[in-house]
Every structure is written in C-alpha cells, then in structure tokens.
JSON list of C-alpha atoms in Angstrom, two decimals:
[
{"chain": "A", "resi": 1, "resn": "MET", "atom": "CA", "xyz": [6.16, 23.93, -2.93]},
{"chain": "A", "resi": 2, "resn": "THR", "atom": "CA", "xyz": [4.50, 20.47, -2.50]},
{"chain": "A", "resi": 3, "resn": "ASP", "atom": "CA", "xyz": [4.19, 18.89, 0.89]},
{"chain": "A", "resi": 4, "resn": "ARG", "atom": "CA", "xyz": [5.92, 15.51, 0.63]},
{"chain": "A", "resi": 5, "resn": "VAL", "atom": "CA", "xyz": [4.38, 12.60, 2.50]},
{"chain": "A", "resi": 6, "resn": "THR", "atom": "CA", "xyz": [6.74, 11.04, 4.99]},
{"chain": "A", "resi": 7, "resn": "ALA", "atom": "CA", "xyz": [6.37, 7.55, 6.33]},
{"chain": "A", "resi": 8, "resn": "PRO", "atom": "CA", "xyz": [5.54, 7.52, 10.07]},
{"chain": "A", "resi": 9, "resn": "GLY", "atom": "CA", "xyz": [7.87, 4.69, 10.73]},
{"chain": "A", "resi": 10, "resn": "LYS", "atom": "CA", "xyz": [10.28, 2.38, 8.98]},
{"chain": "A", "resi": 11, "resn": "LEU", "atom": "CA", "xyz": [9.46, -1.22, 8.36]},
{"chain": "A", "resi": 12, "resn": "PRO", "atom": "CA", "xyz": [11.50, -3.41, 10.60]},
{"chain": "A", "resi": 13, "resn": "MET", "atom": "CA", "xyz": [14.19, -4.76, 8.28]},
{"chain": "A", "resi": 14, "resn": "GLU", "atom": "CA", "xyz": [14.21, -8.08, 10.23]},
{"chain": "A", "resi": 15, "resn": "TRP", "atom": "CA", "xyz": [10.71, -8.79, 8.77]},
{"chain": "A", "resi": 16, "resn": "ILE", "atom": "CA", "xyz": [11.79, -8.15, 5.14]},
{"chain": "A", "resi": 17, "resn": "ALA", "atom": "CA", "xyz": [15.13, -10.00, 5.59]},
{"chain": "A", "resi": 18, "resn": "ALA", "atom": "CA", "xyz": [13.47, -13.19, 7.00]},
{"chain": "A", "resi": 19, "resn": "SER", "atom": "CA", "xyz": [10.67, -13.04, 4.42]},
{"chain": "A", "resi": 20, "resn": "LEU", "atom": "CA", "xyz": [13.10, -12.56, 1.52]},
{"chain": "A", "resi": 21, "resn": "LYS", "atom": "CA", "xyz": [15.31, -15.50, 2.70]},
{"chain": "A", "resi": 22, "resn": "ARG", "atom": "CA", "xyz": [12.25, -17.75, 3.24]},
{"chain": "A", "resi": 23, "resn": "GLU", "atom": "CA", "xyz": [10.76, -16.95, -0.14]},
{"chain": "A", "resi": 24, "resn": "ARG", "atom": "CA", "xyz": [14.02, -17.11, -1.99]},
{"chain": "A", "resi": 25, "resn": "ALA", "atom": "CA", "xyz": [14.72, -20.63, -0.50]},
{"chain": "A", "resi": 26, "resn": "ARG", "atom": "CA", "xyz": [11.14, -21.71, -1.29]},
{"chain": "A", "resi": 27, "resn": "ALA", "atom": "CA", "xyz": [11.58, -20.65, -4.87]},
{"chain": "A", "resi": 28, "resn": "GLY", "atom": "CA", "xyz": [15.00, -22.34, -5.09]},
{"chain": "A", "resi": 29, "resn": "LEU", "atom": "CA", "xyz": [16.71, -19.12, -6.37]},
{"chain": "A", "resi": 30, "resn": "SER", "atom": "CA", "xyz": [20.18, -17.91, -5.75]},
{"chain": "A", "resi": 31, "resn": "LEU", "atom": "CA", "xyz": [20.88, -14.25, -4.76]},
{"chain": "A", "resi": 32, "resn": "SER", "atom": "CA", "xyz": [22.16, -13.55, -8.24]},
{"chain": "A", "resi": 33, "resn": "GLU", "atom": "CA", "xyz": [19.16, -15.14, -10.00]},
{"chain": "A", "resi": 34, "resn": "LEU", "atom": "CA", "xyz": [16.56, -13.30, -7.83]},
{"chain": "A", "resi": 35, "resn": "ALA", "atom": "CA", "xyz": [18.39, -9.99, -8.24]},
{"chain": "A", "resi": 36, "resn": "LYS", "atom": "CA", "xyz": [18.44, -10.44, -11.99]},
{"chain": "A", "resi": 37, "resn": "ARG", "atom": "CA", "xyz": [14.82, -11.32, -12.14]},
{"chain": "A", "resi": 38, "resn": "ALA", "atom": "CA", "xyz": [13.80, -8.39, -9.98]},
{"chain": "A", "resi": 39, "resn": "GLY", "atom": "CA", "xyz": [16.11, -5.94, -11.90]},
{"chain": "A", "resi": 40, "resn": "ILE", "atom": "CA", "xyz": [18.05, -4.93, -8.80]},
{"chain": "A", "resi": 41, "resn": "ALA", "atom": "CA", "xyz": [21.74, -5.13, -7.85]},
{"chain": "A", "resi": 42, "resn": "LYS", "atom": "CA", "xyz": [22.81, -8.40, -6.14]},
{"chain": "A", "resi": 43, "resn": "SER", "atom": "CA", "xyz": [24.54, -6.12, -3.48]},
{"chain": "A", "resi": 44, "resn": "THR", "atom": "CA", "xyz": [21.15, -4.49, -2.79]},
{"chain": "A", "resi": 45, "resn": "LEU", "atom": "CA", "xyz": [19.44, -7.87, -2.34]},
{"chain": "A", "resi": 46, "resn": "SER", "atom": "CA", "xyz": [22.34, -9.03, -0.13]},
{"chain": "A", "resi": 47, "resn": "GLN", "atom": "CA", "xyz": [21.90, -5.99, 2.08]},
{"chain": "A", "resi": 48, "resn": "LEU", "atom": "CA", "xyz": [18.19, -6.49, 2.35]},
{"chain": "A", "resi": 49, "resn": "GLU", "atom": "CA", "xyz": [18.65, -10.15, 3.38]},
{"chain": "A", "resi": 50, "resn": "ALA", "atom": "CA", "xyz": [21.16, -8.94, 5.99]},
{"chain": "A", "resi": 51, "resn": "ALA", "atom": "CA", "xyz": [18.46, -6.64, 7.39]},
{"chain": "A", "resi": 52, "resn": "SER", "atom": "CA", "xyz": [20.20, -3.44, 6.33]},
{"chain": "A", "resi": 53, "resn": "GLY", "atom": "CA", "xyz": [19.22, -0.81, 3.76]},
{"chain": "A", "resi": 54, "resn": "ASN", "atom": "CA", "xyz": [16.07, 1.09, 3.27]},
{"chain": "A", "resi": 55, "resn": "PRO", "atom": "CA", "xyz": [14.09, -0.47, 0.37]},
{"chain": "A", "resi": 56, "resn": "SER", "atom": "CA", "xyz": [11.45, 1.58, -1.53]},
{"chain": "A", "resi": 57, "resn": "VAL", "atom": "CA", "xyz": [7.98, 0.19, -2.33]},
{"chain": "A", "resi": 58, "resn": "GLU", "atom": "CA", "xyz": [9.26, -0.33, -5.92]},
{"chain": "A", "resi": 59, "resn": "THR", "atom": "CA", "xyz": [12.05, -2.52, -4.92]},
{"chain": "A", "resi": 60, "resn": "ILE", "atom": "CA", "xyz": [9.92, -4.65, -2.61]},
{"chain": "A", "resi": 61, "resn": "TRP", "atom": "CA", "xyz": [7.18, -4.93, -5.39]},
{"chain": "A", "resi": 62, "resn": "ALA", "atom": "CA", "xyz": [9.84, -6.02, -7.82]},
{"chain": "A", "resi": 63, "resn": "LEU", "atom": "CA", "xyz": [11.09, -8.76, -5.54]},
{"chain": "A", "resi": 64, "resn": "GLY", "atom": "CA", "xyz": [7.50, -9.92, -4.85]},
{"chain": "A", "resi": 65, "resn": "VAL", "atom": "CA", "xyz": [6.79, -10.23, -8.52]},
{"chain": "A", "resi": 66, "resn": "ALA", "atom": "CA", "xyz": [10.11, -11.98, -9.14]},
{"chain": "A", "resi": 67, "resn": "LEU", "atom": "CA", "xyz": [9.32, -14.40, -6.36]},
{"chain": "A", "resi": 68, "resn": "GLY", "atom": "CA", "xyz": [5.70, -14.77, -7.43]},
{"chain": "A", "resi": 69, "resn": "VAL", "atom": "CA", "xyz": [4.30, -13.65, -4.07]},
{"chain": "A", "resi": 70, "resn": "PRO", "atom": "CA", "xyz": [2.10, -10.67, -3.05]},
{"chain": "A", "resi": 71, "resn": "PHE", "atom": "CA", "xyz": [4.00, -7.62, -1.75]},
{"chain": "A", "resi": 72, "resn": "THR", "atom": "CA", "xyz": [2.69, -8.25, 1.80]},
{"chain": "A", "resi": 73, "resn": "VAL", "atom": "CA", "xyz": [4.33, -11.66, 2.08]},
{"chain": "A", "resi": 74, "resn": "LEU", "atom": "CA", "xyz": [7.60, -9.67, 2.16]},
{"chain": "A", "resi": 75, "resn": "VAL", "atom": "CA", "xyz": [6.63, -7.08, 4.66]},
{"chain": "A", "resi": 76, "resn": "GLU", "atom": "CA", "xyz": [4.05, -8.70, 6.98]},
{"chain": "A", "resi": 77, "resn": "PRO", "atom": "CA", "xyz": [4.95, -8.85, 10.63]},
{"chain": "A", "resi": 78, "resn": "PRO", "atom": "CA", "xyz": [4.32, -11.85, 12.85]},
{"chain": "A", "resi": 79, "resn": "THR", "atom": "CA", "xyz": [0.57, -11.34, 13.96]},
{"chain": "A", "resi": 80, "resn": "PRO", "atom": "CA", "xyz": [-0.78, -11.83, 17.45]},
{"chain": "A", "resi": 81, "resn": "SER", "atom": "CA", "xyz": [-4.40, -13.12, 17.99]},
{"chain": "A", "resi": 82, "resn": "VAL", "atom": "CA", "xyz": [-5.67, -9.49, 18.35]},
{"chain": "A", "resi": 83, "resn": "GLN", "atom": "CA", "xyz": [-4.00, -6.84, 16.30]},
{"chain": "A", "resi": 84, "resn": "VAL", "atom": "CA", "xyz": [-4.63, -3.08, 16.57]},
{"chain": "A", "resi": 85, "resn": "ILE", "atom": "CA", "xyz": [-2.97, -0.53, 14.31]},
{"chain": "A", "resi": 86, "resn": "ARG", "atom": "CA", "xyz": [-3.39, 2.98, 15.64]},
{"chain": "A", "resi": 87, "resn": "ALA", "atom": "CA", "xyz": [-3.84, 5.90, 13.16]},
{"chain": "A", "resi": 88, "resn": "GLY", "atom": "CA", "xyz": [-0.47, 7.05, 11.93]},
{"chain": "A", "resi": 89, "resn": "GLN", "atom": "CA", "xyz": [1.23, 3.87, 13.01]},
{"chain": "A", "resi": 90, "resn": "GLY", "atom": "CA", "xyz": [1.82, 0.50, 11.36]},
{"chain": "A", "resi": 91, "resn": "PRO", "atom": "CA", "xyz": [4.38, -0.73, 8.78]},
{"chain": "A", "resi": 92, "resn": "ALA", "atom": "CA", "xyz": [4.65, 2.04, 6.11]},
{"chain": "A", "resi": 93, "resn": "VAL", "atom": "CA", "xyz": [6.56, 2.13, 2.89]},
{"chain": "A", "resi": 94, "resn": "ALA", "atom": "CA", "xyz": [7.18, 5.36, 0.89]},
{"chain": "A", "resi": 95, "resn": "SER", "atom": "CA", "xyz": [7.32, 5.53, -2.87]},
{"chain": "A", "resi": 96, "resn": "GLU", "atom": "CA", "xyz": [10.44, 6.90, -4.69]},
{"chain": "A", "resi": 97, "resn": "GLN", "atom": "CA", "xyz": [8.24, 8.42, -7.47]},
{"chain": "A", "resi": 98, "resn": "ALA", "atom": "CA", "xyz": [5.41, 10.18, -5.78]},
{"chain": "A", "resi": 99, "resn": "SER", "atom": "CA", "xyz": [4.11, 11.65, -2.47]},
{"chain": "A", "resi": 100, "resn": "PHE", "atom": "CA", "xyz": [2.58, 8.23, -1.65]},
{"chain": "A", "resi": 101, "resn": "VAL", "atom": "CA", "xyz": [2.88, 6.14, 1.49]},
{"chain": "A", "resi": 102, "resn": "GLY", "atom": "CA", "xyz": [1.20, 2.74, 1.90]},
{"chain": "A", "resi": 103, "resn": "THR", "atom": "CA", "xyz": [0.55, 1.38, 5.37]},
{"chain": "A", "resi": 104, "resn": "LEU", "atom": "CA", "xyz": [-0.20, -2.31, 5.55]},
{"chain": "A", "resi": 105, "resn": "LEU", "atom": "CA", "xyz": [-3.34, -2.80, 7.69]},
{"chain": "A", "resi": 106, "resn": "SER", "atom": "CA", "xyz": [-3.96, -6.49, 7.04]},
{"chain": "A", "resi": 107, "resn": "ALA", "atom": "CA", "xyz": [-1.99, -9.10, 5.07]},
{"chain": "A", "resi": 108, "resn": "SER", "atom": "CA", "xyz": [-3.75, -12.06, 3.50]},
{"chain": "A", "resi": 109, "resn": "PRO", "atom": "CA", "xyz": [-3.98, -14.81, 6.17]},
{"chain": "A", "resi": 110, "resn": "PRO", "atom": "CA", "xyz": [-3.51, -18.50, 5.02]},
{"chain": "A", "resi": 111, "resn": "GLY", "atom": "CA", "xyz": [-6.45, -19.44, 2.83]},
{"chain": "A", "resi": 112, "resn": "ALA", "atom": "CA", "xyz": [-7.47, -15.92, 2.05]},
{"chain": "A", "resi": 113, "resn": "ARG", "atom": "CA", "xyz": [-5.99, -13.88, -0.78]},
{"chain": "A", "resi": 114, "resn": "ARG", "atom": "CA", "xyz": [-6.32, -10.21, -0.01]},
{"chain": "A", "resi": 115, "resn": "ASP", "atom": "CA", "xyz": [-4.35, -7.33, 1.53]},
{"chain": "A", "resi": 116, "resn": "ILE", "atom": "CA", "xyz": [-5.63, -4.09, 2.93]},
{"chain": "A", "resi": 117, "resn": "TYR", "atom": "CA", "xyz": [-3.63, -0.84, 2.93]},
{"chain": "A", "resi": 118, "resn": "GLN", "atom": "CA", "xyz": [-4.32, 2.68, 4.01]},
{"chain": "A", "resi": 119, "resn": "ILE", "atom": "CA", "xyz": [-2.79, 5.15, 1.64]},
{"chain": "A", "resi": 120, "resn": "ARG", "atom": "CA", "xyz": [-1.74, 8.76, 2.28]},
{"chain": "A", "resi": 121, "resn": "ALA", "atom": "CA", "xyz": [-0.93, 10.87, -0.82]},
{"chain": "A", "resi": 122, "resn": "GLU", "atom": "CA", "xyz": [-0.34, 14.50, -1.79]},
{"chain": "A", "resi": 123, "resn": "PRO", "atom": "CA", "xyz": [-0.92, 16.33, -5.08]},
{"chain": "A", "resi": 124, "resn": "ASP", "atom": "CA", "xyz": [1.65, 16.95, -7.83]},
{"chain": "A", "resi": 125, "resn": "SER", "atom": "CA", "xyz": [3.03, 13.41, -8.10]},
{"chain": "A", "resi": 126, "resn": "VAL", "atom": "CA", "xyz": [1.82, 10.19, -9.64]},
{"chain": "A", "resi": 127, "resn": "ARG", "atom": "CA", "xyz": [2.51, 6.78, -8.30]},
{"chain": "A", "resi": 128, "resn": "ALA", "atom": "CA", "xyz": [2.81, 4.54, -11.40]},
{"chain": "A", "resi": 129, "resn": "ALA", "atom": "CA", "xyz": [2.31, 0.90, -10.49]},
{"chain": "A", "resi": 130, "resn": "GLU", "atom": "CA", "xyz": [3.68, -1.95, -12.55]},
{"chain": "A", "resi": 131, "resn": "PRO", "atom": "CA", "xyz": [1.33, -4.88, -13.15]},
{"chain": "A", "resi": 132, "resn": "HIS", "atom": "CA", "xyz": [1.07, -7.17, -10.11]},
{"chain": "A", "resi": 133, "resn": "ASN", "atom": "CA", "xyz": [0.71, -10.96, -10.22]},
{"chain": "A", "resi": 134, "resn": "PRO", "atom": "CA", "xyz": [-1.82, -12.30, -12.79]},
{"chain": "A", "resi": 135, "resn": "GLY", "atom": "CA", "xyz": [-5.33, -12.19, -11.57]},
{"chain": "A", "resi": 136, "resn": "THR", "atom": "CA", "xyz": [-4.78, -9.42, -9.07]},
{"chain": "A", "resi": 137, "resn": "VAL", "atom": "CA", "xyz": [-7.84, -7.12, -8.64]},
{"chain": "A", "resi": 138, "resn": "GLU", "atom": "CA", "xyz": [-7.72, -3.80, -6.69]},
{"chain": "A", "resi": 139, "resn": "HIS", "atom": "CA", "xyz": [-10.57, -2.22, -4.77]},
{"chain": "A", "resi": 140, "resn": "LEU", "atom": "CA", "xyz": [-10.20, 1.47, -3.74]},
{"chain": "A", "resi": 141, "resn": "ILE", "atom": "CA", "xyz": [-12.47, 3.66, -1.54]},
{"chain": "A", "resi": 142, "resn": "VAL", "atom": "CA", "xyz": [-11.60, 7.28, -0.84]},
{"chain": "A", "resi": 143, "resn": "ALA", "atom": "CA", "xyz": [-11.77, 8.51, 2.66]},
{"chain": "A", "resi": 144, "resn": "THR", "atom": "CA", "xyz": [-10.66, 12.17, 2.29]},
{"chain": "A", "resi": 145, "resn": "GLY", "atom": "CA", "xyz": [-9.56, 14.41, -0.65]},
{"chain": "A", "resi": 146, "resn": "ARG", "atom": "CA", "xyz": [-9.67, 13.36, -4.21]},
{"chain": "A", "resi": 147, "resn": "VAL", "atom": "CA", "xyz": [-7.70, 10.83, -6.21]},
{"chain": "A", "resi": 148, "resn": "LYS", "atom": "CA", "xyz": [-7.37, 9.86, -9.87]},
{"chain": "A", "resi": 149, "resn": "ALA", "atom": "CA", "xyz": [-6.64, 6.10, -10.14]},
{"chain": "A", "resi": 150, "resn": "GLY", "atom": "CA", "xyz": [-7.02, 3.13, -12.36]},
{"chain": "A", "resi": 151, "resn": "PRO", "atom": "CA", "xyz": [-5.49, 1.26, -15.22]},
{"chain": "A", "resi": 152, "resn": "ALA", "atom": "CA", "xyz": [-3.35, 3.30, -17.78]},
{"chain": "A", "resi": 153, "resn": "GLY", "atom": "CA", "xyz": [-5.71, 5.12, -20.05]},
{"chain": "A", "resi": 154, "resn": "GLU", "atom": "CA", "xyz": [-8.81, 4.30, -17.89]},
{"chain": "A", "resi": 155, "resn": "GLU", "atom": "CA", "xyz": [-8.09, 6.45, -14.81]},
{"chain": "A", "resi": 156, "resn": "VAL", "atom": "CA", "xyz": [-11.16, 7.79, -12.99]},
{"chain": "A", "resi": 157, "resn": "GLU", "atom": "CA", "xyz": [-11.42, 10.78, -10.59]},
{"chain": "A", "resi": 158, "resn": "LEU", "atom": "CA", "xyz": [-12.90, 9.88, -7.15]},
{"chain": "A", "resi": 159, "resn": "GLY", "atom": "CA", "xyz": [-14.04, 11.80, -4.09]},
{"chain": "A", "resi": 160, "resn": "PRO", "atom": "CA", "xyz": [-14.86, 10.88, -0.49]},
{"chain": "A", "resi": 161, "resn": "GLY", "atom": "CA", "xyz": [-16.97, 7.80, -0.26]},
{"chain": "A", "resi": 162, "resn": "ASP", "atom": "CA", "xyz": [-16.37, 6.81, -3.92]},
{"chain": "A", "resi": 163, "resn": "TYR", "atom": "CA", "xyz": [-15.45, 3.20, -4.60]},
{"chain": "A", "resi": 164, "resn": "MET", "atom": "CA", "xyz": [-13.88, 1.60, -7.68]},
{"chain": "A", "resi": 165, "resn": "THR", "atom": "CA", "xyz": [-12.40, -1.77, -8.66]},
{"chain": "A", "resi": 166, "resn": "TYR", "atom": "CA", "xyz": [-10.07, -2.58, -11.49]},
{"chain": "A", "resi": 167, "resn": "ARG", "atom": "CA", "xyz": [-7.48, -5.03, -12.70]},
{"chain": "A", "resi": 168, "resn": "GLY", "atom": "CA", "xyz": [-4.22, -4.73, -10.80]},
{"chain": "A", "resi": 169, "resn": "ASP", "atom": "CA", "xyz": [-2.35, -7.06, -13.23]},
{"chain": "A", "resi": 170, "resn": "VAL", "atom": "CA", "xyz": [-2.00, -4.28, -15.77]},
{"chain": "A", "resi": 171, "resn": "ALA", "atom": "CA", "xyz": [-0.06, -1.01, -15.42]},
{"chain": "A", "resi": 172, "resn": "HIS", "atom": "CA", "xyz": [-2.05, 1.39, -13.29]},
{"chain": "A", "resi": 173, "resn": "SER", "atom": "CA", "xyz": [-1.57, 4.60, -11.22]},
{"chain": "A", "resi": 174, "resn": "TYR", "atom": "CA", "xyz": [-2.74, 6.69, -8.22]},
{"chain": "A", "resi": 175, "resn": "GLU", "atom": "CA", "xyz": [-2.65, 10.48, -8.15]},
{"chain": "A", "resi": 176, "resn": "ALA", "atom": "CA", "xyz": [-3.79, 12.68, -5.38]},
{"chain": "A", "resi": 177, "resn": "LEU", "atom": "CA", "xyz": [-5.78, 15.73, -6.60]},
{"chain": "A", "resi": 178, "resn": "ALA", "atom": "CA", "xyz": [-6.27, 17.39, -3.23]},
{"chain": "A", "resi": 179, "resn": "PRO", "atom": "CA", "xyz": [-4.03, 17.84, -0.11]},
{"chain": "A", "resi": 180, "resn": "ASN", "atom": "CA", "xyz": [-4.28, 15.19, 2.64]},
{"chain": "A", "resi": 181, "resn": "THR", "atom": "CA", "xyz": [-5.84, 12.59, 0.38]},
{"chain": "A", "resi": 182, "resn": "THR", "atom": "CA", "xyz": [-6.36, 9.19, 1.98]},
{"chain": "A", "resi": 183, "resn": "PHE", "atom": "CA", "xyz": [-7.93, 6.05, 0.69]},
{"chain": "A", "resi": 184, "resn": "VAL", "atom": "CA", "xyz": [-8.12, 2.36, 1.48]},
{"chain": "A", "resi": 185, "resn": "LEU", "atom": "CA", "xyz": [-6.77, -0.06, -1.01]},
{"chain": "A", "resi": 186, "resn": "VAL", "atom": "CA", "xyz": [-7.69, -3.71, -1.01]},
{"chain": "A", "resi": 187, "resn": "MET", "atom": "CA", "xyz": [-5.62, -6.00, -3.20]},
{"chain": "A", "resi": 188, "resn": "GLN", "atom": "CA", "xyz": [-7.33, -9.27, -3.98]},
{"chain": "A", "resi": 189, "resn": "HIS", "atom": "CA", "xyz": [-4.94, -12.03, -5.25]},
{"chain": "A", "resi": 190, "resn": "THR", "atom": "CA", "xyz": [-6.18, -15.13, -7.14]}
]
C-alpha cells in the first residue's frame, strides 16, 4: 500500500474567496463565464467565492489560467514585513491525481514574477500538470529522495542536490521515485 501525502493544513478559504472575487472583477467576467473558461461548475465557483468548499490544486490552477494570473495570486496570504514558514506549516494544497502536496513558500511580490514552493511527494502516482501561462519557466531542485520531472516526453530522473529548468507552459509532470521525496519548485512568470 502506498503512503498518501496529506496536506498539513487547509488553505484559508477567505484568501481564495477574496482573490477570486478581486481577479474576476479585474477581468470583467461573470461567474458563469469564468466557470465556463475554467471548465468547472458555476456552483463550484460560487461556493469558492463564498469561502466554502475544498478546492484541489487542479481547480485553482484552472481558475488561474482562465483569469490569466499565476496560481499564487489566488492562494497568497496577506504578507507581513517579516514572514517565517516553519517546516510542515504554510498554505498547502493537495493534488487529486497524485501523492503530491505543494506548500507556497513565497508568492511573487509586485514587480517580481516568481513563486517558490516546497513539494512533498510519494511514489506510485504522477502529478500531470497542464501548461501554465505562456512564458512560464520552472526551476526544480531536489532536497530528498528521487523525482522524475519535466515536459511530456522529456522527463529526467533527479536525485538530492540535482537541479533542472524547463518550460512550464507545456504539459509536464512530477513523479516521486522514492519515499519522502521533497523538492523546491520555483515558477518564473514572464
């Protein structure tokens, strides 16, 4: 039996609700139009904007792509002048498809266009990622375990200390090859 990764804490739905409302208004989209563009039910979007529900990473990604904003714009918390995220804490989102949990460590501040995540993953499942916004580049460095990652058909196996970069605006995936695999993922947006 495979150990499934569990998220250490839920994202505060108030962050997501406020961000969705703000970005939907900025884009001038109705609930129906945004739901259609993201490929989700209007009732699901309505629940998210009401700060209820438990969205998956795939739902939030789809909404970000439909809105033309990075994932982190929808999940980032208000930030104080000094921010510390202790190991095992921070806003985490689990995947529906794989033993994969992403914890946002740093969202892109105004003027910068990068987000930093700490990823925990377990073997026997693949996290398939749809293309992100055009121009997105991902940087990955393995901390523990082994991971196979990269664009579809160009995946590379990596071990502790290994680094790779690749286009994130094409279909790509992440697959843990060893238990307790962790890596840092930096998404660079243009």
